Coordinates of C-alpha atoms in Angstrom, one line a residue:
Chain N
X10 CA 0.7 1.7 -33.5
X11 CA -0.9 2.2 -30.0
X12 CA -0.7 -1.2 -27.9
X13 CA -2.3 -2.4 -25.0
X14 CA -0.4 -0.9 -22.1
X15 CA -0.2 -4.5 -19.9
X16 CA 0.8 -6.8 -23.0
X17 CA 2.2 -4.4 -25.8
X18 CA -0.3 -5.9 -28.2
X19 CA -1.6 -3.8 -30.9
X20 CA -5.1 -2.8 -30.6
X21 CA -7.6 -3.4 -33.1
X22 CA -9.2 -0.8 -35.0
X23 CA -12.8 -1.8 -33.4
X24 CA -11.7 -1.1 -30.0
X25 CA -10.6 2.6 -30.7
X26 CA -12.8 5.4 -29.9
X27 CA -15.7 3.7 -28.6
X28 CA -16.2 5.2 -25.2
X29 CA -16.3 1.7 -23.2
X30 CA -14.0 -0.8 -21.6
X31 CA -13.5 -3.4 -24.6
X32 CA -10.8 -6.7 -23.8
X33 CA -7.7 -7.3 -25.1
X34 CA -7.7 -9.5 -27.4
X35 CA -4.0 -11.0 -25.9
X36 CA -4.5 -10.7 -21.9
X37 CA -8.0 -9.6 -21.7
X38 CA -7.1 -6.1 -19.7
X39 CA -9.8 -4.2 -19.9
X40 CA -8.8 -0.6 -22.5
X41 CA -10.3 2.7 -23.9
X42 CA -8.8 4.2 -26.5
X43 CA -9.0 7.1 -28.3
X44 CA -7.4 8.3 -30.8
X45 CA -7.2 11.9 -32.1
X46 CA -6.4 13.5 -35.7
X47 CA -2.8 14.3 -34.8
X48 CA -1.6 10.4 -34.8
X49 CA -2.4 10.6 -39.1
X50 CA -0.7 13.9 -39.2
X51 CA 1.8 13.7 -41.5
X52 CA 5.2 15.8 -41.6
X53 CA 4.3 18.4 -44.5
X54 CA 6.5 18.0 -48.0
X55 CA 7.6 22.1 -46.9
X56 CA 8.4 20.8 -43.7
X57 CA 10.7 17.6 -45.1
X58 CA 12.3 19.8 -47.6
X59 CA 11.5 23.7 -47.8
X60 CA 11.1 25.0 -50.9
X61 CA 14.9 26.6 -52.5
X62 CA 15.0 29.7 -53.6
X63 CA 14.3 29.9 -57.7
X64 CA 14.6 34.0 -57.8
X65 CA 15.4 36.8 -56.0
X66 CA 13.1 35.7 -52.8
X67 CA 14.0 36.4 -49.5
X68 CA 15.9 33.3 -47.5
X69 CA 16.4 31.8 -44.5
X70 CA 18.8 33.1 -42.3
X71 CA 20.2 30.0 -41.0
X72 CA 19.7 28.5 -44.3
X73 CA 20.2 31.0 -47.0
X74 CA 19.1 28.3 -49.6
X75 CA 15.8 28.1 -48.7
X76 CA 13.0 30.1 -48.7
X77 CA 11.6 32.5 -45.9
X78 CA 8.3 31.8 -44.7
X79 CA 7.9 33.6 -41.5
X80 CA 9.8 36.2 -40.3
X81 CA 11.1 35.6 -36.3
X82 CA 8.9 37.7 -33.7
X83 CA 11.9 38.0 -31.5
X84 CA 15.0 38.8 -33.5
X85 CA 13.2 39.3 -36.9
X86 CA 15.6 36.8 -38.9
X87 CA 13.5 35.4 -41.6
X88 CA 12.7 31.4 -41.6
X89 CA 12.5 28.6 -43.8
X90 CA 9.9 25.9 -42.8
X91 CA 12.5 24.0 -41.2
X92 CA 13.4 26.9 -38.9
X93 CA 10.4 28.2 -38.0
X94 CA 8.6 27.3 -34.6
X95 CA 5.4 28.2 -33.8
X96 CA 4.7 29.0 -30.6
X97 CA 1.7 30.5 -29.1
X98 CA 0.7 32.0 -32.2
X99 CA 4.0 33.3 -32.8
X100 CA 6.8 32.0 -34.8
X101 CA 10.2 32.3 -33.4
X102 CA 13.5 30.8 -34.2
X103 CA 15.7 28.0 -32.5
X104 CA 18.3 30.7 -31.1
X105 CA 15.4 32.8 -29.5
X106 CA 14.0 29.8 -28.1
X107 CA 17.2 28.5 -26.6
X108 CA 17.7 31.9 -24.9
X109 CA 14.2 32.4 -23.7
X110 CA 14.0 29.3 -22.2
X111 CA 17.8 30.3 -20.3
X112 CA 16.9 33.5 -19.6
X113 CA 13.4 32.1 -18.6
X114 CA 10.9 34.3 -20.5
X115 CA 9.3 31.9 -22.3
X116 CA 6.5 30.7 -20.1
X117 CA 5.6 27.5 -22.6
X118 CA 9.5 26.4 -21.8
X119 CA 9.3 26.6 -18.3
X120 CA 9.2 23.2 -16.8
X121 CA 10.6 23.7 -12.8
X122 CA 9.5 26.1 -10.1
X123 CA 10.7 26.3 -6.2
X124 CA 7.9 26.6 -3.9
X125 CA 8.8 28.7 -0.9
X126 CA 5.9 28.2 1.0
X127 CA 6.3 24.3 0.7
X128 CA 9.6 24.5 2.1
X129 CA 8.7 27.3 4.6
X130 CA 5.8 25.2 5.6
X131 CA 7.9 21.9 5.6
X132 CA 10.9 23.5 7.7
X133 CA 8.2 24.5 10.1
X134 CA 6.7 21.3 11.1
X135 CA 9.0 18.4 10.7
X136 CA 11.2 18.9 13.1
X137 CA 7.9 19.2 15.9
X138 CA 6.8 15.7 13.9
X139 CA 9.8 13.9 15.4
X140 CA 10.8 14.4 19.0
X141 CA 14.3 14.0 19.0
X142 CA 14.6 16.9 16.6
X143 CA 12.1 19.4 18.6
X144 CA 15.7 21.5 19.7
X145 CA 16.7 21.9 16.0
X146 CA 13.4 24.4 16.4
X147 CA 15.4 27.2 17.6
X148 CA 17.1 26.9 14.4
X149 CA 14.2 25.9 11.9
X150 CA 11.6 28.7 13.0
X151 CA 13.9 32.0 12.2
X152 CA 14.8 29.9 9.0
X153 CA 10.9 29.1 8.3
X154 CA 10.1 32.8 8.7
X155 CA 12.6 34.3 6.5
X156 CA 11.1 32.3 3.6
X157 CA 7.8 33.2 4.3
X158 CA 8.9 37.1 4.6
X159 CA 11.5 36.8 1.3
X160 CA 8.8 35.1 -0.5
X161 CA 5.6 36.3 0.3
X162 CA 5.0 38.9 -3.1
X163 CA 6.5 35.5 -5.2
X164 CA 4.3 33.9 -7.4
X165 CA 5.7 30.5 -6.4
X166 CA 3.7 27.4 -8.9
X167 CA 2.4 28.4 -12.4
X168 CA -0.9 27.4 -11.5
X169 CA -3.0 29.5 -9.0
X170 CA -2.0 28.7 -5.5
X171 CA -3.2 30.2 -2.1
X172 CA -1.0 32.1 0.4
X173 CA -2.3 29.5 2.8
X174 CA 1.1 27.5 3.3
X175 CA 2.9 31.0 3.7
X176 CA 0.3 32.1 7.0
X177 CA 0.5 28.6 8.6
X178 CA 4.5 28.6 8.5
X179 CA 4.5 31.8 9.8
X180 CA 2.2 31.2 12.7
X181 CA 3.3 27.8 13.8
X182 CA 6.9 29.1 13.4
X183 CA 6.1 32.2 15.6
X184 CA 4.2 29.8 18.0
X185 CA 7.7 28.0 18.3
X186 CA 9.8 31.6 19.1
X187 CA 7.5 32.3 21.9
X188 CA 8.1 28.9 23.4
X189 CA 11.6 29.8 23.5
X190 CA 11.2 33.1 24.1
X191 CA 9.1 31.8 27.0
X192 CA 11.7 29.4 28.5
X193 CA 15.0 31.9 28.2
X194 CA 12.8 34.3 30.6
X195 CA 11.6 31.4 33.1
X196 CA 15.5 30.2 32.8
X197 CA 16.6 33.8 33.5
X198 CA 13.9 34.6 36.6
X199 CA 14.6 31.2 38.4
Chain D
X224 CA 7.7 34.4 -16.1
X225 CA 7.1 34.6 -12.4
X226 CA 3.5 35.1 -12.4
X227 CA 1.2 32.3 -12.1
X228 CA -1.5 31.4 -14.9
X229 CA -5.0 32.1 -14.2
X230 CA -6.6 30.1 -16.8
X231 CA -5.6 27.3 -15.0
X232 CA -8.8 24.9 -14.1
X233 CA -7.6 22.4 -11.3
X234 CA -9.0 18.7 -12.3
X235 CA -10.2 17.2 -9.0
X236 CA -7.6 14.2 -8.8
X237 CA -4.6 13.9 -7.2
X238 CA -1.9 11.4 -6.2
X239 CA -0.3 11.3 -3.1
X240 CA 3.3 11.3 -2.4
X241 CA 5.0 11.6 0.5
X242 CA 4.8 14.8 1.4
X243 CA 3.4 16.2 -1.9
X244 CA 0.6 15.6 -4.7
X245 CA 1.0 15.6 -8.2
X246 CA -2.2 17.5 -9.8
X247 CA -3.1 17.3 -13.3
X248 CA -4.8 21.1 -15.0
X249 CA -6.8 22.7 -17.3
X250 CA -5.4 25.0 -19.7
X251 CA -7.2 26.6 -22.7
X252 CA -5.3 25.3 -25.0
X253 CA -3.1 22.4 -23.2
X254 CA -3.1 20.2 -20.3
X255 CA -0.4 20.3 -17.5
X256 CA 0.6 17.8 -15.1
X257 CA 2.4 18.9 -12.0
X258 CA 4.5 16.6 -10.7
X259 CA 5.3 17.7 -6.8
X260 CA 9.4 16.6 -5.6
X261 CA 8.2 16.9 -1.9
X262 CA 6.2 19.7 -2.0
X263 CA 9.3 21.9 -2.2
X264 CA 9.6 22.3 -5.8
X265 CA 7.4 21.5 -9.1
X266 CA 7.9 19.7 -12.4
X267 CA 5.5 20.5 -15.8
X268 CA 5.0 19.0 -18.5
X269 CA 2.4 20.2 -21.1
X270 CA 0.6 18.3 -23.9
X271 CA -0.8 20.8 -26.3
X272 CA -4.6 19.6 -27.3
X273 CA -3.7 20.2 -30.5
X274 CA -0.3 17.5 -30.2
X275 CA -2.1 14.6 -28.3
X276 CA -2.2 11.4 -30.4
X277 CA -4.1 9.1 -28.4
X278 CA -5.5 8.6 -24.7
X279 CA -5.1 5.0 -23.0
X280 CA -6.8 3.9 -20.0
X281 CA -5.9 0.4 -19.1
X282 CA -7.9 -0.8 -16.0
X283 CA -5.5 -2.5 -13.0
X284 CA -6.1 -4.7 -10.1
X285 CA -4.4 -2.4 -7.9
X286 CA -7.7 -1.6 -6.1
X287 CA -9.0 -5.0 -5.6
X288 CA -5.4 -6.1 -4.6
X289 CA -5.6 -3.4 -2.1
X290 CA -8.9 -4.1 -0.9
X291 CA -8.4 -7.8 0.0
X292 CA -5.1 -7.0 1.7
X293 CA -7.4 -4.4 4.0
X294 CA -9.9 -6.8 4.2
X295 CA -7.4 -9.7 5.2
X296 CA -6.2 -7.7 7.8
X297 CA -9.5 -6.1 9.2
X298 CA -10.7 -10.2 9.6
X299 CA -7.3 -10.6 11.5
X300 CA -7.5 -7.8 13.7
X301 CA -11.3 -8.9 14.4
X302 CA -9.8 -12.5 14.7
X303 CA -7.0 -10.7 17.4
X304 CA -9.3 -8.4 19.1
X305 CA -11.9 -11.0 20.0
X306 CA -9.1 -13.2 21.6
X307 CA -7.4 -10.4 23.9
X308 CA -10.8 -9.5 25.0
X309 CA -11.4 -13.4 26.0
X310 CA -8.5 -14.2 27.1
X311 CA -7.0 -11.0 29.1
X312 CA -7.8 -8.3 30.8
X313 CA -7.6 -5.3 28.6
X314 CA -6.5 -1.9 29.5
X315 CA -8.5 1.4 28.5
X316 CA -5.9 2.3 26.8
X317 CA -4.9 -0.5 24.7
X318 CA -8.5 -0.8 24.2
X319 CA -8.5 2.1 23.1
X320 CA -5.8 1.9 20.6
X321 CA -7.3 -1.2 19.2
X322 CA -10.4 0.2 18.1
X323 CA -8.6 3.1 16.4
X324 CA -6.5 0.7 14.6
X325 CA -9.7 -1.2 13.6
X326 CA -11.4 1.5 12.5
X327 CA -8.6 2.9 10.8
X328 CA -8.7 -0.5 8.7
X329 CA -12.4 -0.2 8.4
X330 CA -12.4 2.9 6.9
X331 CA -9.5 2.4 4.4
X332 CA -11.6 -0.7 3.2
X333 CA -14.7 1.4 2.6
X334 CA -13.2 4.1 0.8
X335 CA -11.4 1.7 -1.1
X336 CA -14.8 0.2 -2.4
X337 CA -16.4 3.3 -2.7
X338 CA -13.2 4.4 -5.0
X339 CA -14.3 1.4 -7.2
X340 CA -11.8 -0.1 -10.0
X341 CA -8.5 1.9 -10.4
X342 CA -6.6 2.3 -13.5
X343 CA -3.9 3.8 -15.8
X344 CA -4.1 6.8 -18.2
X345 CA -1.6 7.6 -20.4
X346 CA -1.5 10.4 -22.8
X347 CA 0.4 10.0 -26.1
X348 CA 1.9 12.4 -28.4
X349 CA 4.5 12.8 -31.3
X350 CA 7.6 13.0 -29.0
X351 CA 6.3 11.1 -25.4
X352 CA 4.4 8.8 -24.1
X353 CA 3.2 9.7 -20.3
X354 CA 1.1 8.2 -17.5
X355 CA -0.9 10.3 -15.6
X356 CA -0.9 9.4 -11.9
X357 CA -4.0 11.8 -10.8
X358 CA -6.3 10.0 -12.8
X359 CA -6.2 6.5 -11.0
X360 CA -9.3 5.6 -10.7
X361 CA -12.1 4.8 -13.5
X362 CA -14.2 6.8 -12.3
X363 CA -12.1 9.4 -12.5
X364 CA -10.8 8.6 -15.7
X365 CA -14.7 8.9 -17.1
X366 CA -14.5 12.3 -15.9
X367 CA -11.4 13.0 -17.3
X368 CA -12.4 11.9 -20.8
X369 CA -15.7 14.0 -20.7
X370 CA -13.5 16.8 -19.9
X371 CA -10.5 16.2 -22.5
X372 CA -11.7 14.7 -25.7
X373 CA -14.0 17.4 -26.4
X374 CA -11.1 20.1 -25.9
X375 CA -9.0 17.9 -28.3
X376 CA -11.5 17.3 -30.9
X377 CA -12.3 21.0 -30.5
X378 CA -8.8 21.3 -31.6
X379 CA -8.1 18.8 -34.0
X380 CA -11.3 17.7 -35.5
X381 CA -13.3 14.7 -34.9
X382 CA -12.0 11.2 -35.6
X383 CA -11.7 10.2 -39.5
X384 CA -14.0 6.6 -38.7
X385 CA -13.6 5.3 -42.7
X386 CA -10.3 5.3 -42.4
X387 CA -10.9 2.3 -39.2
X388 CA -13.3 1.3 -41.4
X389 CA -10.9 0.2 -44.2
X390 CA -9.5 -2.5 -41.7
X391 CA -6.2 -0.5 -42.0
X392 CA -4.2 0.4 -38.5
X393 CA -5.4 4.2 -38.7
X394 CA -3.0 5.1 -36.2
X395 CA -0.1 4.5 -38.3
X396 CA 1.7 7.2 -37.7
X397 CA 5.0 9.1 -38.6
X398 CA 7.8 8.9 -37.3
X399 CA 8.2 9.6 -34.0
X400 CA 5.1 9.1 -33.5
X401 CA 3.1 6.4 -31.2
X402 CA 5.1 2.9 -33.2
X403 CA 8.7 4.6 -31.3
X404 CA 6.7 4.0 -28.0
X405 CA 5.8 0.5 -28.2
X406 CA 9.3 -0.7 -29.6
X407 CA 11.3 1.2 -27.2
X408 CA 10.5 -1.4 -24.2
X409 CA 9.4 -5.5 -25.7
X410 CA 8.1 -7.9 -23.5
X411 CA 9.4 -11.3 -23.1
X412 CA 7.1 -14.4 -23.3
X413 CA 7.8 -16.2 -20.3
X414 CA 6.5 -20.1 -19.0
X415 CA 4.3 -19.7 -15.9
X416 CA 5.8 -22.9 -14.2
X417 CA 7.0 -21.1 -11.9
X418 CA 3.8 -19.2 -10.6
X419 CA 2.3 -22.5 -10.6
X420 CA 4.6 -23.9 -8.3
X421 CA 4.7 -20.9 -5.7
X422 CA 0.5 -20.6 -5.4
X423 CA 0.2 -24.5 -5.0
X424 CA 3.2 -24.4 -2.4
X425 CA 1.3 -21.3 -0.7
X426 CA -1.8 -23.5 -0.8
X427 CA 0.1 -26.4 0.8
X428 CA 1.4 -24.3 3.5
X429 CA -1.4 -22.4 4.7
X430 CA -2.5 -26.5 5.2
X431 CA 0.3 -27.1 6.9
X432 CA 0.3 -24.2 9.4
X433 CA -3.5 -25.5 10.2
X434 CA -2.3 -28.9 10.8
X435 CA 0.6 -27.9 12.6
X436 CA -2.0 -25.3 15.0
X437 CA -4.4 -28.5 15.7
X438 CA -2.1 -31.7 15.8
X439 CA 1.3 -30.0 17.2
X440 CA 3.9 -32.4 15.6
X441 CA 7.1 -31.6 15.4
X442 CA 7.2 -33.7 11.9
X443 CA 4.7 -31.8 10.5
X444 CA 6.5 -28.2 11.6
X445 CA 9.7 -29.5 10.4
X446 CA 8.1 -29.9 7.0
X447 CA 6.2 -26.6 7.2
X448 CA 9.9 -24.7 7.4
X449 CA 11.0 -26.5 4.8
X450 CA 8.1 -25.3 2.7
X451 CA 8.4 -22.0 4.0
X452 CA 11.8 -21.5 2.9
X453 CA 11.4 -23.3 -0.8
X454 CA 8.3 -21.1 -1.2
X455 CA 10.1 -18.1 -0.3
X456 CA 12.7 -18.7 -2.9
X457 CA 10.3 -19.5 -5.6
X458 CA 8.7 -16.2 -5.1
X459 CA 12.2 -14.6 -5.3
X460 CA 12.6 -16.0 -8.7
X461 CA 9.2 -15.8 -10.2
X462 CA 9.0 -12.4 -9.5
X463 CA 12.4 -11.8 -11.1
X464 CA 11.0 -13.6 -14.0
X465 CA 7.8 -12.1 -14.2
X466 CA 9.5 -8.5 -14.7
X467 CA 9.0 -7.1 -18.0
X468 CA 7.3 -10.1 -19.0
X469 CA 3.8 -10.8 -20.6
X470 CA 1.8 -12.4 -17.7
X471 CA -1.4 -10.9 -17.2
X472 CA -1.1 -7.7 -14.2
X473 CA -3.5 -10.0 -11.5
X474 CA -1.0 -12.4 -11.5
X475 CA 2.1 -10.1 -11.7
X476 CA 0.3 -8.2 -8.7
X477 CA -0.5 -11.7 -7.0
X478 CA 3.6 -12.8 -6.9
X479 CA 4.1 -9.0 -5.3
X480 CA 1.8 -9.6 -2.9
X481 CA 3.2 -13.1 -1.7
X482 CA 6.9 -12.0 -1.5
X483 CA 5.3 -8.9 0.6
X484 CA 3.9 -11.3 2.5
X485 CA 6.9 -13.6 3.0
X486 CA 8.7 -10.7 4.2
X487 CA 6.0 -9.8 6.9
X488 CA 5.6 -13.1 8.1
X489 CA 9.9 -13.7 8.7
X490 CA 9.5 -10.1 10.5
X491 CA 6.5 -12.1 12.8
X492 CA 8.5 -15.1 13.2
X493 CA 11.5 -12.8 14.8
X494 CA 9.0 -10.6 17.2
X495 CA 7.1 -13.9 18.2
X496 CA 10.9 -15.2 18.8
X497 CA 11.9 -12.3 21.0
X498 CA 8.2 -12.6 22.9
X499 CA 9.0 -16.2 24.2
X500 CA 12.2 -15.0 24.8
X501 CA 10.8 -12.7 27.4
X502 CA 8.2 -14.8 28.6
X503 CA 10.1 -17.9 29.0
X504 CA 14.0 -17.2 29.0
X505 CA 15.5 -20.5 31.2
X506 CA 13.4 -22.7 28.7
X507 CA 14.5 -20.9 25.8
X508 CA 18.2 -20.4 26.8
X509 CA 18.3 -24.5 27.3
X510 CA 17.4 -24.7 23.3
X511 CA 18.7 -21.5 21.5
X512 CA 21.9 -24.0 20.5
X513 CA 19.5 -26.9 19.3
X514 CA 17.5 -26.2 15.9
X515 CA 15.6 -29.8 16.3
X516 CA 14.4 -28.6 20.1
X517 CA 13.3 -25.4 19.3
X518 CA 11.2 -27.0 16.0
X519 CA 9.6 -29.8 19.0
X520 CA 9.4 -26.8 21.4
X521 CA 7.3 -24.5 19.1
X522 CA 5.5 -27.6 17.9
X523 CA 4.2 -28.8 21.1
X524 CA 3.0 -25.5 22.3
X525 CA -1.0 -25.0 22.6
X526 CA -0.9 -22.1 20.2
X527 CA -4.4 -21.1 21.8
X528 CA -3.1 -20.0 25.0
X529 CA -1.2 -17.5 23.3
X530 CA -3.0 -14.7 21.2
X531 CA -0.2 -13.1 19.6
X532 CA 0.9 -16.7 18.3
X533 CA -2.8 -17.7 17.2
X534 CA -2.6 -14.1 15.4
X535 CA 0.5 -15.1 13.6
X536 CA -0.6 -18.4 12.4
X537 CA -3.9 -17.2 11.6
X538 CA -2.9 -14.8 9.6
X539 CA 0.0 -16.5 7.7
X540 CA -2.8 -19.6 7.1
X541 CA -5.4 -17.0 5.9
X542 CA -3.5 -14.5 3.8
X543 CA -1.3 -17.7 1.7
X544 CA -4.5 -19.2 1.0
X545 CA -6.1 -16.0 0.2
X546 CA -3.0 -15.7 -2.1
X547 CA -2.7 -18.8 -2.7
X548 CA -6.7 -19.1 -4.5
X549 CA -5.9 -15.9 -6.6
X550 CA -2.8 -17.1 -8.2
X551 CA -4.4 -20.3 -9.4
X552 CA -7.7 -18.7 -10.8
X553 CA -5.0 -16.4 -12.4
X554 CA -3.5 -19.1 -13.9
X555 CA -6.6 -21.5 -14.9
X556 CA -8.0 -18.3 -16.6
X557 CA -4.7 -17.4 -18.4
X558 CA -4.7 -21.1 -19.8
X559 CA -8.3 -21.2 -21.0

């Protein structure tokens, strides 16, 4: 049963779903809850055992005792209840899923992304940030602007993202070569 | 795989980190929070509208806790700016830097009221149970609602009310379901002696540091370090005690708050230490051996003809009563 989150006591049915701050009845915190369909969802009797196979039915593939219900849209094995995962509209089986999510095709399984501009941005300006470091700059801006030329045509988060980080490394970096572009050449003419 | 989703409707929340923000968004069909590990790399995770069990919002004292610490120290910086400019001769510069530091304070106070209450959402479903740092404010979490439970009931359907109606928990749910959450972690019933003791000794010692400032007694400072140190244990071990326990999150907060404050104060008592050491080194080099001298020493000095050491008594005397007053409402309203 849901609980309240400071106390871990249950909540009472006449607190749910009511689209205000109600008190707990413990320590008084104030809560809103709501609770959705899904919580009294049962797991379906085909689901806790599928259905064995009385004639000459298709079976599962991974369980050739049961019977098919979907056939995989990857691999085309066919699927008991059990087996079957429906994903996206699709139903695909536990070996598909396990090698889309290695092989990273699966964009529903995909849970980590490297942002390049971050880090290009990040290499950039933190060594500028603390003075001591400002001579690790000849090292950082080359570094800063490889990213930003290696990952410009990269998609980098899943969710839409401007190129914004990518132009500011890349300027502030090149900023940073001319300044020590700029002292070889007074070093050299003095 | 590598292309990014364009469905993707960004909720206007966000939670600062250092050097990141983790972002919660829109899907069609599921929301994702992104959680940012330094702004170098992402972490999702997705709850599918049609697998969300319940949403939580449980309203904190963070903000209020917040806003009287800025508060307290917007007072003492008005309490220490008023005394440099009336006792010394102030540079442009320095006055300069104490004005941005006041306003600085000002305006993390204001936005903190105009933020209003804070709070925690968490999202539950068959197989997690996961707060969601963007949405930290109640205001925010109203907005968040209006947006969500319509995609969810969308989804799954509204809310069957006769089965609440039948007295029955409604939310009973399968296993794993929303019961697995609340046994993973129990909380233990502590006594609240302890808390009782620690906001009556910070109330006793924010009277002591007054009476030490206006009588200057070695007696009295002798028994204001003892205090000091007794109260600093105590807060050690209540807020050991009060981890994973039942007490109410005001008064949890409140026993933070102290031991934050303890700390702060030892770290004033060490610069104000090295500051006479500067300003008086022959005096200070006669007692540095002699514990008893140095108590009579600090006792007897006129702590009005020096600002940094008014500062530091003021604020030690304001912020353990301040304290001090919260933790015993706390308490009285726990008990009744």
């Amino acid at each position: 049963m849901i609980a309240c989150e400071n106390c871990r006591t249950p909540i009472s049915p006449e607190q749910i779903n009511r689209n205000e701050y109600t008190p707990c009845g413990y320590c008084g915190t104030l809560l809103q809850t709501h609770v959705f369909p899904a919580a009294n969802k049962q797991v379906s009797d085909e689901q806790k055992q599928p259905e064995i196979i009385v004639t000459d039915e298709a079976g599962c593939f991974y369980h050739p005792t049961k019977k098919a219900v979907a056939p995989c849209s990857s691999c085309g094995r066919f699927l008991c209840a059990l087996c079957d995962i429906e994903m996206d509209g699709k139903h695909i089986c536990f070996s598909c899923m396990e090698s889309g999510a290695e092989n990273n095709e699966l964009d529903q399984l995909e849970n980590h992304r490297f942002l390049a501009d971050g880090l290009a941005l990040r290499i950039s300006f933190l060594p500028v940030l603390l003075p001591m470091f400002i001579w690790f700059t000849c090292i950082t801006a080359p570094i800063s602007i490889f990213y930003v030329v290696r990952y410009w045509n990269r998609t980098n988060s899943i969710t839409p993202r401007s190129r914004w980080r990518f132009v500011a490394a890349f300027m502030f970096s090149g900023l940073q070569l001319l300044g020590w572009a700029a002292l070889i050449l007074m070093a050299v003419f003095k | 795989m590598e292309g990014s989703n364009p469905d993707y409707v960004k909720f206007p929340a966000r939670h600062w980190k250092l050097f990141g923000t983790d972002r919660v968004w829109f899907a069609p069909d599921h929301l994702l929070l992104v959680v940012s590990n330094f702004g170098i790399s992402e972490d999702y995770k997705r709850f599918y509208f049609k697998d969300i069990q319940a949403v939580n919002v449980m309203k904190t004292v963070a903000a209020k806790a917040k806003a009287i610490v800025g508060s307290v120290l917007l007072l003492l910086w008005a309490i220490l700016a008023a005394l440099l400019f009336s006792f010394s001769d102030m540079s442009v510069g320095g006055t300069i830097l104490l004005v941005l530091i006041g306003a600085g304070l000002a305006a993390y106070v204001i936005s903190r009221f105009v933020r209003g209450p804070s709070c925690r959402c968490v999202v539950y479903s068959s197989v997690q149970r996961q707060v969601l740092s963007p949405v930290k404010s109640i205001k925010t979490a109203d907005r968040f609602l209006e947006k969500l439970v319509p995609q969810i009931e969308a989804v799954q359907g509204k809310p069957d009310i006769s089965l609440m109606d039948q007295g029955e928990n409604h939310i009973q749910a399968p296993e794993p379901a929303l019961a697995s959450h609340v046994a993973e972690k129990p909380l233990k019933q502590i006594s609240d002696k302890w808390h009782w003791i620690l906001y009556l000794g910070l109330l006793l010692l924010s009277a002591l540091v007054v009476a030490t400032m206006l009588m200057r007694s070695p007696v009295i400072s002798l028994a204001e370090t003892f205090i000091y140190a007794a109260v600093f244990i105590i807060n050690i071990v209540a807020v050991v005690k009060q981890t994973g326990s039942t007490l109410p999150t005001s008064l949890k907060s409140a026993g933070f708050v102290s031991l934050v404050l303890m700390i702060l104060t030892v770290f004033l008592g060490y610069v104000n230490m090295v500051y006479f050491m500067f300003q008086t080194p022959d005096e200070m080099a006669k007692i540095a051996n002699n514990t008893w001298e140095m108590v009579k020493y600090f006792a007897q000095l006129d702590v009005f003809e020096y600002p940094f050491l008014l500062w530091v008594n003021v604020f030690l005397a304001a912020s353990c009563a301040v304290v001090g007053i919260w933790g015993v409402i706390g308490l009285w309203r726990k008990e009744e």
